[in-house]
Structures are given as C-alpha cells and as structure tokens.
PDB file of N, CA and C in Angstrom:
ATOM      1  N   UNK A   1     358.201-126.486 106.462  1.00 96.00           N
ATOM      2  CA  UNK A   1     359.124-127.100 107.387  1.00 96.00           C
ATOM      3  C   UNK A   1     359.857-128.222 106.661  1.00 96.00           C
ATOM      4  N   UNK A   2     361.165-128.177 106.663  1.00 96.00           N
ATOM      5  CA  UNK A   2     361.992-129.190 106.026  1.00 96.00           C
ATOM      6  C   UNK A   2     362.392-130.259 107.030  1.00 96.00           C
ATOM      7  N   UNK A   3     362.427-131.495 106.599  1.00 95.00           N
ATOM      8  CA  UNK A   3     362.887-132.599 107.430  1.00 95.00           C
ATOM      9  C   UNK A   3     364.397-132.448 107.626  1.00 95.00           C
ATOM     10  N   UNK A   4     364.870-132.673 108.831  1.00 89.00           N
ATOM     11  CA  UNK A   4     366.296-132.559 109.117  1.00 89.00           C
ATOM     12  C   UNK A   4     367.100-133.607 108.352  1.00 89.00           C
ATOM     13  N   UNK A   5     366.623-134.833 108.361  1.00 88.00           N
ATOM     14  CA  UNK A   5     367.301-135.911 107.646  1.00 88.00           C
ATOM     15  C   UNK A   5     366.745-136.024 106.229  1.00 88.00           C
ATOM     16  N   UNK A   6     367.597-136.420 105.303  1.00 93.00           N
ATOM     17  CA  UNK A   6     367.088-136.745 103.976  1.00 93.00           C
ATOM     18  C   UNK A   6     367.183-138.259 103.789  1.00 93.00           C
ATOM     19  N   UNK A   7     366.587-138.766 102.728  1.00 96.00           N
ATOM     20  CA  UNK A   7     366.562-140.214 102.524  1.00 96.00           C
ATOM     21  C   UNK A   7     367.956-140.796 102.322  1.00 96.00           C
ATOM     22  N   UNK A   8     368.869-140.043 101.721  1.00 96.00           N
ATOM     23  CA  UNK A   8     370.223-140.540 101.496  1.00 96.00           C
ATOM     24  C   UNK A   8     370.920-140.845 102.825  1.00 96.00           C
ATOM     25  N   UNK A   9     370.765-139.946 103.786  1.00 93.00           N
ATOM     26  CA  UNK A   9     371.365-140.167 105.113  1.00 93.00           C
ATOM     27  C   UNK A   9     370.632-141.266 105.875  1.00 93.00           C
ATOM     28  N   UNK A  10     369.315-141.228 105.812  1.00 94.00           N
ATOM     29  CA  UNK A  10     368.490-142.176 106.560  1.00 94.00           C
ATOM     30  C   UNK A  10     368.666-143.608 106.057  1.00 94.00           C
ATOM     31  N   UNK A  11     368.694-143.787 104.733  1.00 95.00           N
ATOM     32  CA  UNK A  11     368.759-145.120 104.141  1.00 95.00           C
ATOM     33  C   UNK A  11     370.173-145.507 103.709  1.00 95.00           C
ATOM     34  N   UNK A  12     371.105-144.594 103.882  1.00 95.00           N
ATOM     35  CA  UNK A  12     372.516-144.797 103.528  1.00 95.00           C
ATOM     36  C   UNK A  12     372.698-145.169 102.057  1.00 95.00           C
ATOM     37  N   UNK A  13     371.971-144.438 101.202  1.00 96.00           N
ATOM     38  CA  UNK A  13     372.092-144.656  99.768  1.00 96.00           C
ATOM     39  C   UNK A  13     370.939-144.015  99.021  1.00 96.00           C
ATOM     40  N   UNK A  14     370.983-144.158  97.716  1.00 97.00           N
ATOM     41  CA  UNK A  14     369.966-143.521  96.879  1.00 97.00           C
ATOM     42  C   UNK A  14     368.780-144.450  96.639  1.00 97.00           C
ATOM     43  N   UNK A  15     367.666-143.853  96.165  1.00 98.00           N
ATOM     44  CA  UNK A  15     366.435-144.601  95.902  1.00 98.00           C
ATOM     45  C   UNK A  15     365.790-144.087  94.618  1.00 98.00           C
ATOM     46  N   UNK A  16     365.012-144.962  93.965  1.00 98.00           N
ATOM     47  CA  UNK A  16     364.290-144.538  92.777  1.00 98.00           C
ATOM     48  C   UNK A  16     363.045-143.738  93.182  1.00 98.00           C
ATOM     49  N   UNK A  17     362.325-143.222  92.195  1.00 98.00           N
ATOM     50  CA  UNK A  17     361.201-142.334  92.493  1.00 98.00           C
ATOM     51  C   UNK A  17     360.077-143.048  93.253  1.00 98.00           C
ATOM     52  N   UNK A  18     359.732-144.255  92.851  1.00 97.00           N
ATOM     53  CA  UNK A  18     358.662-144.978  93.550  1.00 97.00           C
ATOM     54  C   UNK A  18     359.023-145.208  95.015  1.00 97.00           C
ATOM     55  N   UNK A  19     360.273-145.525  95.281  1.00 98.00           N
ATOM     56  CA  UNK A  19     360.726-145.684  96.667  1.00 98.00           C
ATOM     57  C   UNK A  19     360.717-144.349  97.403  1.00 98.00           C
ATOM     58  N   UNK A  20     360.974-143.264  96.675  1.00 98.00           N
ATOM     59  CA  UNK A  20     360.936-141.927  97.273  1.00 98.00           C
ATOM     60  C   UNK A  20     359.520-141.579  97.719  1.00 98.00           C
ATOM     61  N   UNK A  21     358.547-141.893  96.874  1.00 98.00           N
ATOM     62  CA  UNK A  21     357.138-141.646  97.224  1.00 98.00           C
ATOM     63  C   UNK A  21     356.768-142.439  98.469  1.00 98.00           C
ATOM     64  N   UNK A  22     357.179-143.697  98.512  1.00 98.00           N
ATOM     65  CA  UNK A  22     356.906-144.558  99.672  1.00 98.00           C
ATOM     66  C   UNK A  22     357.608-144.024 100.916  1.00 98.00           C
ATOM     67  N   UNK A  23     358.849-143.566 100.759  1.00 98.00           N
ATOM     68  CA  UNK A  23     359.623-143.038 101.883  1.00 98.00           C
ATOM     69  C   UNK A  23     358.883-141.883 102.571  1.00 98.00           C
ATOM     70  N   UNK A  24     358.413-140.908 101.795  1.00 97.00           N
ATOM     71  CA  UNK A  24     357.738-139.756 102.419  1.00 97.00           C
ATOM     72  C   UNK A  24     356.377-140.132 102.976  1.00 97.00           C
ATOM     73  N   UNK A  25     355.701-141.083 102.340  1.00 97.00           N
ATOM     74  CA  UNK A  25     354.388-141.516 102.831  1.00 97.00           C
ATOM     75  C   UNK A  25     354.503-142.183 104.197  1.00 97.00           C
ATOM     76  N   UNK A  26     355.601-142.905 104.417  1.00 97.00           N
ATOM     77  CA  UNK A  26     355.804-143.628 105.672  1.00 97.00           C
ATOM     78  C   UNK A  26     356.635-142.859 106.696  1.00 97.00           C
ATOM     79  N   UNK A  27     357.136-141.673 106.327  1.00 97.00           N
ATOM     80  CA  UNK A  27     358.009-140.901 107.209  1.00 97.00           C
ATOM     81  C   UNK A  27     357.247-140.353 108.416  1.00 97.00           C
ATOM     82  N   UNK A  28     357.754-140.664 109.587  1.00 96.00           N
ATOM     83  CA  UNK A  28     357.190-140.171 110.839  1.00 96.00           C
ATOM     84  C   UNK A  28     358.358-139.689 111.691  1.00 96.00           C
ATOM     85  N   UNK A  29     358.557-138.382 111.692  1.00 95.00           N
ATOM     86  CA  UNK A  29     359.677-137.811 112.441  1.00 95.00           C
ATOM     87  C   UNK A  29     359.320-136.401 112.869  1.00 95.00           C
ATOM     88  N   UNK A  30     359.966-135.934 113.907  1.00 93.00           N
ATOM     89  CA  UNK A  30     359.725-134.578 114.391  1.00 93.00           C
ATOM     90  C   UNK A  30     358.314-134.369 114.911  1.00 93.00           C
ATOM     91  N   UNK A  31     357.642-135.461 115.280  1.00 95.00           N
ATOM     92  CA  UNK A  31     356.273-135.369 115.767  1.00 95.00           C
ATOM     93  C   UNK A  31     355.249-135.172 114.661  1.00 95.00           C
ATOM     94  N   UNK A  32     355.649-135.385 113.396  1.00 97.00           N
ATOM     95  CA  UNK A  32     354.749-135.181 112.258  1.00 97.00           C
ATOM     96  C   UNK A  32     354.734-136.417 111.366  1.00 97.00           C
ATOM     97  N   UNK A  33     353.627-136.592 110.679  1.00 96.00           N
ATOM     98  CA  UNK A  33     353.526-137.682 109.707  1.00 96.00           C
ATOM     99  C   UNK A  33     352.911-137.225 108.389  1.00 96.00           C
ATOM    100  N   UNK A  34     352.888-135.920 108.159  1.00 97.00           N
ATOM    101  CA  UNK A  34     352.318-135.377 106.921  1.00 97.00           C
ATOM    102  C   UNK A  34     353.398-134.864 105.968  1.00 97.00           C
ATOM    103  N   UNK A  35     354.518-135.591 105.874  1.00 98.00           N
ATOM    104  CA  UNK A  35     355.618-135.223 104.998  1.00 98.00           C
ATOM    105  C   UNK A  35     355.248-135.518 103.553  1.00 98.00           C
ATOM    106  N   UNK A  36     355.876-134.805 102.621  1.00 98.00           N
ATOM    107  CA  UNK A  36     355.604-135.002 101.200  1.00 98.00           C
ATOM    108  C   UNK A  36     356.844-134.664 100.388  1.00 98.00           C
ATOM    109  N   UNK A  37     356.803-135.047  99.110  1.00 98.00           N
ATOM    110  CA  UNK A  37     357.853-134.637  98.183  1.00 98.00           C
ATOM    111  C   UNK A  37     357.686-133.147  97.918  1.00 98.00           C
ATOM    112  N   UNK A  38     358.755-132.407  97.874  1.00 98.00           N
ATOM    113  CA  UNK A  38     358.652-130.963  97.631  1.00 98.00           C
ATOM    114  C   UNK A  38     358.400-130.632  96.157  1.00 98.00           C
ATOM    115  N   UNK A  39     357.801-129.492  95.939  1.00 97.00           N
ATOM    116  CA  UNK A  39     357.670-128.964  94.588  1.00 97.00           C
ATOM    117  C   UNK A  39     359.047-128.509  94.120  1.00 97.00           C
ATOM    118  N   UNK A  40     359.224-128.425  92.829  1.00 97.00           N
ATOM    119  CA  UNK A  40     360.498-127.979  92.272  1.00 97.00           C
ATOM    120  C   UNK A  40     360.867-126.596  92.810  1.00 97.00           C
ATOM    121  N   UNK A  41     359.897-125.699  92.879  1.00 96.00           N
ATOM    122  CA  UNK A  41     360.162-124.331  93.351  1.00 96.00           C
ATOM    123  C   UNK A  41     360.597-124.302  94.817  1.00 96.00           C
ATOM    124  N   UNK A  42     360.104-125.239  95.620  1.00 97.00           N
ATOM    125  CA  UNK A  42     360.508-125.284  97.031  1.00 97.00           C
ATOM    126  C   UNK A  42     361.977-125.669  97.157  1.00 97.00           C
ATOM    127  N   UNK A  43     362.387-126.693  96.420  1.00 96.00           N
ATOM    128  CA  UNK A  43     363.799-127.091  96.457  1.00 96.00           C
ATOM    129  C   UNK A  43     364.698-126.013  95.867  1.00 96.00           C
ATOM    130  N   UNK A  44     364.263-125.387  94.790  1.00 96.00           N
ATOM    131  CA  UNK A  44     365.043-124.303  94.209  1.00 96.00           C
ATOM    132  C   UNK A  44     365.214-123.167  95.207  1.00 96.00           C
ATOM    133  N   UNK A  45     364.204-122.942  96.029  1.00 95.00           N
ATOM    134  CA  UNK A  45     364.254-121.870  97.015  1.00 95.00           C
ATOM    135  C   UNK A  45     365.380-122.021  98.019  1.00 95.00           C
ATOM    136  N   UNK A  46     365.732-123.262  98.359  1.00 94.00           N
ATOM    137  CA  UNK A  46     366.798-123.458  99.347  1.00 94.00           C
ATOM    138  C   UNK A  46     368.131-123.876  98.738  1.00 94.00           C
ATOM    139  N   UNK A  47     368.112-124.449  97.530  1.00 95.00           N
ATOM    140  CA  UNK A  47     369.360-124.911  96.922  1.00 95.00           C
ATOM    141  C   UNK A  47     369.873-124.015  95.806  1.00 95.00           C
ATOM    142  N   UNK A  48     369.079-123.069  95.339  1.00 96.00           N
ATOM    143  CA  UNK A  48     369.498-122.230  94.216  1.00 96.00           C
ATOM    144  C   UNK A  48     369.458-120.737  94.529  1.00 96.00           C
ATOM    145  N   UNK A  49     369.311-120.387  95.775  1.00 95.00           N
ATOM    146  CA  UNK A  49     369.313-118.993  96.214  1.00 95.00           C
ATOM    147  C   UNK A  49     370.247-118.831  97.399  1.00 95.00           C
ATOM    148  N   UNK A  50     370.909-117.711  97.452  1.00 94.00           N
ATOM    149  CA  UNK A  50     371.778-117.413  98.599  1.00 94.00           C
ATOM    150  C   UNK A  50     370.929-116.905  99.743  1.00 94.00           C
ATOM    151  N   UNK A  51     371.247-117.211 100.985  1.00 93.00           N
ATOM    152  CA  UNK A  51     372.302-118.124 101.408  1.00 93.00           C
ATOM    153  C   UNK A  51     371.886-119.564 101.107  1.00 93.00           C
ATOM    154  N   UNK A  52     372.808-120.343 100.580  1.00 93.00           N
ATOM    155  CA  UNK A  52     372.524-121.710 100.183  1.00 93.00           C
ATOM    156  C   UNK A  52     372.310-122.603 101.400  1.00 93.00           C
ATOM    157  N   UNK A  53     371.419-123.568 101.243  1.00 91.00           N
ATOM    158  CA  UNK A  53     371.172-124.567 102.274  1.00 91.00           C
ATOM    159  C   UNK A  53     372.462-125.356 102.489  1.00 91.00           C
ATOM    160  N   UNK A  54     372.747-125.785 103.714  1.00 88.00           N
ATOM    161  CA  UNK A  54     373.973-126.570 103.955  1.00 88.00           C
ATOM    162  C   UNK A  54     374.031-127.801 103.050  1.00 88.00           C
ATOM    163  N   UNK A  55     375.217-128.108 102.556  1.00 82.00           N
ATOM    164  CA  UNK A  55     375.396-129.242 101.647  1.00 82.00           C
ATOM    165  C   UNK A  55     375.076-130.557 102.327  1.00 82.00           C
ATOM    166  N   UNK A  56     374.564-131.464 101.533  1.00 82.00           N
ATOM    167  CA  UNK A  56     374.258-132.823 101.966  1.00 82.00           C
ATOM    168  C   UNK A  56     375.069-133.784 101.114  1.00 82.00           C
ATOM    169  N   UNK A  57     374.966-135.063 101.412  1.00 88.00           N
ATOM    170  CA  UNK A  57     375.657-136.088 100.633  1.00 88.00           C
ATOM    171  C   UNK A  57     375.021-136.281  99.251  1.00 88.00           C
ATOM    172  N   UNK A  58     373.712-136.096  99.154  1.00 94.00           N
ATOM    173  CA  UNK A  58     373.010-136.322  97.890  1.00 94.00           C
ATOM    174  C   UNK A  58     373.395-135.273  96.854  1.00 94.00           C
ATOM    175  N   UNK A  59     373.533-135.723  95.598  1.00 95.00           N
ATOM    176  CA  UNK A  59     373.851-134.801  94.514  1.00 95.00           C
ATOM    177  C   UNK A  59     372.615-134.060  94.018  1.00 95.00           C
ATOM    178  N   UNK A  60     371.434-134.705  94.132  1.00 96.00           N
ATOM    179  CA  UNK A  60     370.190-134.080  93.700  1.00 96.00           C
ATOM    180  C   UNK A  60     369.011-134.736  94.402  1.00 96.00           C
ATOM    181  N   UNK A  61     367.849-134.042  94.326  1.00 98.00           N
ATOM    182  CA  UNK A  61     366.633-134.512  94.997  1.00 98.00           C
ATOM    183  C   UNK A  61     365.464-134.625  94.035  1.00 98.00           C
ATOM    184  N   UNK A  62     364.629-135.626  94.285  1.00 98.00           N
ATOM    185  CA  UNK A  62     363.368-135.785  93.558  1.00 98.00           C
ATOM    186  C   UNK A  62     362.404-134.665  93.931  1.00 98.00           C
ATOM    187  N   UNK A  63     361.562-134.266  92.984  1.00 98.00           N
ATOM    188  CA  UNK A  63     360.474-133.325  93.259  1.00 98.00           C
ATOM    189  C   UNK A  63     359.151-134.052  93.048  1.00 98.00           C
ATOM    190  N   UNK A  64     358.063-133.363  93.276  1.00 98.00           N
ATOM    191  CA  UNK A  64     356.741-133.945  93.067  1.00 98.00           C
ATOM    192  C   UNK A  64     356.267-133.820  91.618  1.00 98.00           C
ATOM    193  N   UNK A  65     357.044-133.159  90.760  1.00 97.00           N
ATOM    194  CA  UNK A  65     356.650-132.907  89.368  1.00 97.00           C
ATOM    195  C   UNK A  65     357.030-134.082  88.470  1.00 97.00           C
ATOM    196  N   UNK A  66     356.030-134.774  87.903  1.00 96.00           N
ATOM    197  CA  UNK A  66     356.269-135.908  87.019  1.00 96.00           C
ATOM    198  C   UNK A  66     355.498-135.740  85.713  1.00 96.00           C
ATOM    199  N   UNK A  67     355.942-136.451  84.702  1.00 96.00           N
ATOM    200  CA  UNK A  67     355.213-136.521  83.436  1.00 96.00           C
ATOM    201  C   UNK A  67     355.673-137.774  82.703  1.00 96.00           C
ATOM    202  N   UNK A  68     354.899-138.190  81.702  1.00 95.00           N
ATOM    203  CA  UNK A  68     355.252-139.356  80.898  1.00 95.00           C
ATOM    204  C   UNK A  68     355.754-138.879  79.541  1.00 95.00           C
ATOM    205  N   UNK A  69     356.707-139.614  78.994  1.00 90.00           N
ATOM    206  CA  UNK A  69     357.183-139.318  77.641  1.00 90.00           C
ATOM    207  C   UNK A  69     357.433-140.639  76.928  1.00 90.00           C
ATOM    208  N   UNK A  70     357.400-140.559  75.616  1.00 88.00           N
ATOM    209  CA  UNK A  70     357.635-141.754  74.813  1.00 88.00           C
ATOM    210  C   UNK A  70     358.959-141.632  74.084  1.00 88.00           C
ATOM    211  N   UNK A  71     359.851-142.570  74.343  1.00 80.00           N
ATOM    212  CA  UNK A  71     361.139-142.645  73.666  1.00 80.00           C
ATOM    213  C   UNK A  71     361.570-144.103  73.741  1.00 80.00           C
ATOM    214  N   UNK A  72     361.291-144.858  72.676  1.00 81.00           N
ATOM    215  CA  UNK A  72     361.509-146.317  72.697  1.00 81.00           C
ATOM    216  C   UNK A  72     360.710-146.962  73.824  1.00 81.00           C
ATOM    217  N   UNK A  73     359.532-146.486  74.060  1.00 83.00           N
ATOM    218  CA  UNK A  73     358.665-146.976  75.131  1.00 83.00           C
ATOM    219  C   UNK A  73     358.343-145.844  76.095  1.00 83.00           C
ATOM    220  N   UNK A  74     357.286-146.014  76.859  1.00 91.00           N
ATOM    221  CA  UNK A  74     356.869-144.972  77.808  1.00 91.00           C
ATOM    222  C   UNK A  74     357.797-144.935  78.999  1.00 91.00           C
ATOM    223  N   UNK A  75     358.121-143.725  79.421  1.00 93.00           N
ATOM    224  CA  UNK A  75     358.969-143.510  80.590  1.00 93.00           C
ATOM    225  C   UNK A  75     358.313-142.472  81.491  1.00 93.00           C
ATOM    226  N   UNK A  76     358.426-142.683  82.778  1.00 96.00           N
ATOM    227  CA  UNK A  76     357.981-141.681  83.744  1.00 96.00           C
ATOM    228  C   UNK A  76     359.188-140.813  84.060  1.00 96.00           C
ATOM    229  N   UNK A  77     359.049-139.519  83.781  1.00 97.00           N
ATOM    230  CA  UNK A  77     360.142-138.575  84.022  1.00 97.00           C
ATOM    231  C   UNK A  77     359.800-137.724  85.239  1.00 97.00           C
ATOM    232  N   UNK A  78     360.823-137.335  85.990  1.00 98.00           N
ATOM    233  CA  UNK A  78     360.635-136.561  87.215  1.00 98.00           C
ATOM    234  C   UNK A  78     361.593-135.367  87.204  1.00 98.00           C
ATOM    235  N   UNK A  79     361.079-134.217  87.545  1.00 97.00           N
ATOM    236  CA  UNK A  79     361.937-133.040  87.686  1.00 97.00           C
ATOM    237  C   UNK A  79     362.784-133.226  88.944  1.00 97.00           C
ATOM    238  N   UNK A  80     364.043-132.812  88.855  1.00 98.00           N
ATOM    239  CA  UNK A  80     364.949-132.901  89.995  1.00 98.00           C
ATOM    240  C   UNK A  80     365.616-131.546  90.210  1.00 98.00           C
ATOM    241  N   UNK A  81     366.186-131.375  91.396  1.00 97.00           N
ATOM    242  CA  UNK A  81     366.959-130.171  91.708  1.00 97.00           C
ATOM    243  C   UNK A  81     368.276-130.628  92.317  1.00 97.00           C
ATOM    244  N   UNK A  82     369.375-130.139  91.752  1.00 96.00           N
ATOM    245  CA  UNK A  82     370.692-130.521  92.262  1.00 96.00           C
ATOM    246  C   UNK A  82     371.021-129.729  93.524  1.00 96.00           C
ATOM    247  N   UNK A  83     371.973-130.234  94.272  1.00 94.00           N
ATOM    248  CA  UNK A  83     372.419-129.539  95.479  1.00 94.00           C
ATOM    249  C   UNK A  83     373.624-128.648  95.186  1.00 94.00           C
ATOM    250  N   UNK A  84     374.015-128.586  93.915  1.00 94.00           N
ATOM    251  CA  UNK A  84     375.138-127.735  93.525  1.00 94.00           C
ATOM    252  C   UNK A  84     374.808-126.278  93.840  1.00 94.00           C
ATOM    253  N   UNK A  85     375.739-125.599  94.470  1.00 94.00           N
ATOM    254  CA  UNK A  85     375.530-124.200  94.850  1.00 94.00           C
ATOM    255  C   UNK A  85     375.676-123.312  93.622  1.00 94.00           C
ATOM    256  N   UNK A  86     374.545-122.890  93.077  1.00 95.00           N
ATOM    257  CA  UNK A  86     374.532-122.059  91.885  1.00 95.00           C
ATOM    258  C   UNK A  86     373.229-121.284  91.810  1.00 95.00           C
ATOM    259  N   UNK A  87     373.299-120.084  91.284  1.00 95.00           N
ATOM    260  CA  UNK A  87     372.082-119.286  91.126  1.00 95.00           C
ATOM    261  C   UNK A  87     371.569-119.326  89.696  1.00 95.00           C
ATOM    262  N   UNK A  88     372.385-119.776  88.757  1.00 94.00           N
ATOM    263  CA  UNK A  88     371.966-119.994  87.372  1.00 94.00           C
ATOM    264  C   UNK A  88     372.072-121.474  87.078  1.00 94.00           C
ATOM    265  N   UNK A  89     370.993-122.095  86.647  1.00 92.00           N
ATOM    266  CA  UNK A  89     370.977-123.520  86.404  1.00 92.00           C
ATOM    267  C   UNK A  89     369.944-123.838  85.333  1.00 92.00           C
ATOM    268  N   UNK A  90     370.079-125.003  84.778  1.00 94.00           N
ATOM    269  CA  UNK A  90     369.121-125.498  83.793  1.00 94.00           C
ATOM    270  C   UNK A  90     368.209-126.504  84.485  1.00 94.00           C
ATOM    271  N   UNK A  91     366.926-126.402  84.217  1.00 93.00           N
ATOM    272  CA  UNK A  91     365.997-127.374  84.784  1.00 93.00           C
ATOM    273  C   UNK A  91     366.313-128.734  84.203  1.00 93.00           C
ATOM    274  N   UNK A  92     366.146-129.776  85.013  1.00 96.00           N
ATOM    275  CA  UNK A  92     366.529-131.104  84.583  1.00 96.00           C
ATOM    276  C   UNK A  92     365.471-132.121  84.976  1.00 96.00           C
ATOM    277  N   UNK A  93     365.279-133.094  84.116  1.00 96.00           N
ATOM    278  CA  UNK A  93     364.354-134.194  84.374  1.00 96.00           C
ATOM    279  C   UNK A  93     365.128-135.505  84.242  1.00 96.00           C
ATOM    280  N   UNK A  94     364.724-136.488  85.036  1.00 96.00           N
ATOM    281  CA  UNK A  94     365.398-137.788  85.046  1.00 96.00           C
ATOM    282  C   UNK A  94     364.344-138.888  85.054  1.00 96.00           C
ATOM    283  N   UNK A  95     364.683-140.010  84.443  1.00 96.00           N
ATOM    284  CA  UNK A  95     363.816-141.185  84.457  1.00 96.00           C
ATOM    285  C   UNK A  95     363.571-141.614  85.904  1.00 96.00           C
ATOM    286  N   UNK A  96     362.343-141.977  86.209  1.00 97.00           N
ATOM    287  CA  UNK A  96     361.971-142.328  87.588  1.00 97.00           C
ATOM    288  C   UNK A  96     362.690-143.566  88.107  1.00 97.00           C
ATOM    289  N   UNK A  97     363.308-144.326  87.235  1.00 97.00           N
ATOM    290  CA  UNK A  97     364.037-145.529  87.671  1.00 97.00           C
ATOM    291  C   UNK A  97     365.454-145.227  88.124  1.00 97.00           C
ATOM    292  N   UNK A  98     365.904-143.990  87.899  1.00 97.00           N
ATOM    293  CA  UNK A  98     367.250-143.595  88.337  1.00 97.00           C
ATOM    294  C   UNK A  98     367.311-143.571  89.864  1.00 97.00           C
ATOM    295  N   UNK A  99     368.496-143.383  90.374  1.00 97.00           N
ATOM    296  CA  UNK A  99     368.722-143.428  91.817  1.00 97.00           C
ATOM    297  C   UNK A  99     369.025-142.027  92.353  1.00 97.00           C
ATOM    298  N   UNK A 100     368.147-141.504  93.207  1.00 97.00           N
ATOM    299  CA  UNK A 100     368.297-140.173  93.771  1.00 97.00           C
ATOM    300  C   UNK A 100     367.986-140.150  95.256  1.00 97.00           C
ATOM    301  N   UNK A 101     367.564-139.005  95.741  1.00 98.00           N
ATOM    302  CA  UNK A 101     367.289-138.858  97.171  1.00 98.00           C
ATOM    303  C   UNK A 101     366.066-137.949  97.378  1.00 98.00           C
ATOM    304  N   UNK A 102     365.556-137.941  98.596  1.00 97.00           N
ATOM    305  CA  UNK A 102     364.403-137.125  98.968  1.00 97.00           C
ATOM    306  C   UNK A 102     364.786-136.207 100.116  1.00 97.00           C
ATOM    307  N   UNK A 103     364.422-134.952 100.002  1.00 97.00           N
ATOM    308  CA  UNK A 103     364.493-134.003 101.106  1.00 97.00           C
ATOM    309  C   UNK A 103     363.042-133.603 101.370  1.00 97.00           C
ATOM    310  N   UNK A 104     362.423-134.282 102.304  1.00 97.00           N
ATOM    311  CA  UNK A 104     360.985-134.145 102.559  1.00 97.00           C
ATOM    312  C   UNK A 104     360.642-132.778 103.173  1.00 97.00           C
ATOM    313  N   UNK A 105     359.425-132.349 102.880  1.00 98.00           N
ATOM    314  CA  UNK A 105     358.891-131.092 103.392  1.00 98.00           C
ATOM    315  C   UNK A 105     357.472-131.346 103.878  1.00 98.00           C
ATOM    316  N   UNK A 106     356.977-130.478 104.708  1.00 96.00           N
ATOM    317  CA  UNK A 106     355.581-130.596 105.167  1.00 96.00           C
ATOM    318  C   UNK A 106     354.968-129.194 105.215  1.00 96.00           C
ATOM    319  N   UNK A 107     353.645-129.157 105.243  1.00 90.00           N
ATOM    320  CA  UNK A 107     352.964-127.842 105.249  1.00 90.00           C
ATOM    321  C   UNK A 107     353.352-126.963 106.420  1.00 90.00           C
TER     322      UNK A 107
END
C-alpha cells in the first residue's frame, strides 16, 4: 500500500535521508502507522514500468538501500529512484546529505 501523499507535498520541499527516515517513522495517515521507506525494487515497480505511476513534484525518491563508501572521508550513500517515465534506466546512488523526497509504503 502506497501513501497518497509524499514528503515533498507534505513538507513543501525536499529532505535529506536522515529526515526521510524520521518522516516515515512518525507518519500516521490512512489509519496506519507502520509506514516505511520502500525498497528500490518497489519504487522501480511503479516508476519504471508501464503504466507509469502519476507524476509527482519530486524528481526522485529515497529507498531503504544504503551503504558506506570512502572518498575523501566516509559517506553514507543511498540508492534512489527517479520519477522520470522510462523503462530503461541506470541505477543511481546519492549522498545521504542530499535533498530528496519519500514516497512511503507499508506492508
């Protein structure tokens, strides 16, 4: 089940990854409070396959997939999925300090 609102609409702007984690942890809507960050495959399922999910204001969404890398210091990287309507795409990772959005999902 996908949340109707995303964080970009709800907060009227983008948020970093730590704020995204907090957003879904505190999200209580639709009579549910067990929202979470989606897996990369879940977002790809609605944004990278026809029929495409309706467009939102956000250019891309955070996923639950993270890892650390070293490049002039340790960085937390997060897999993201763009909202661009395309069936062929390259997987992308972004530093967790960047500004993105959340499209929450629940079991």
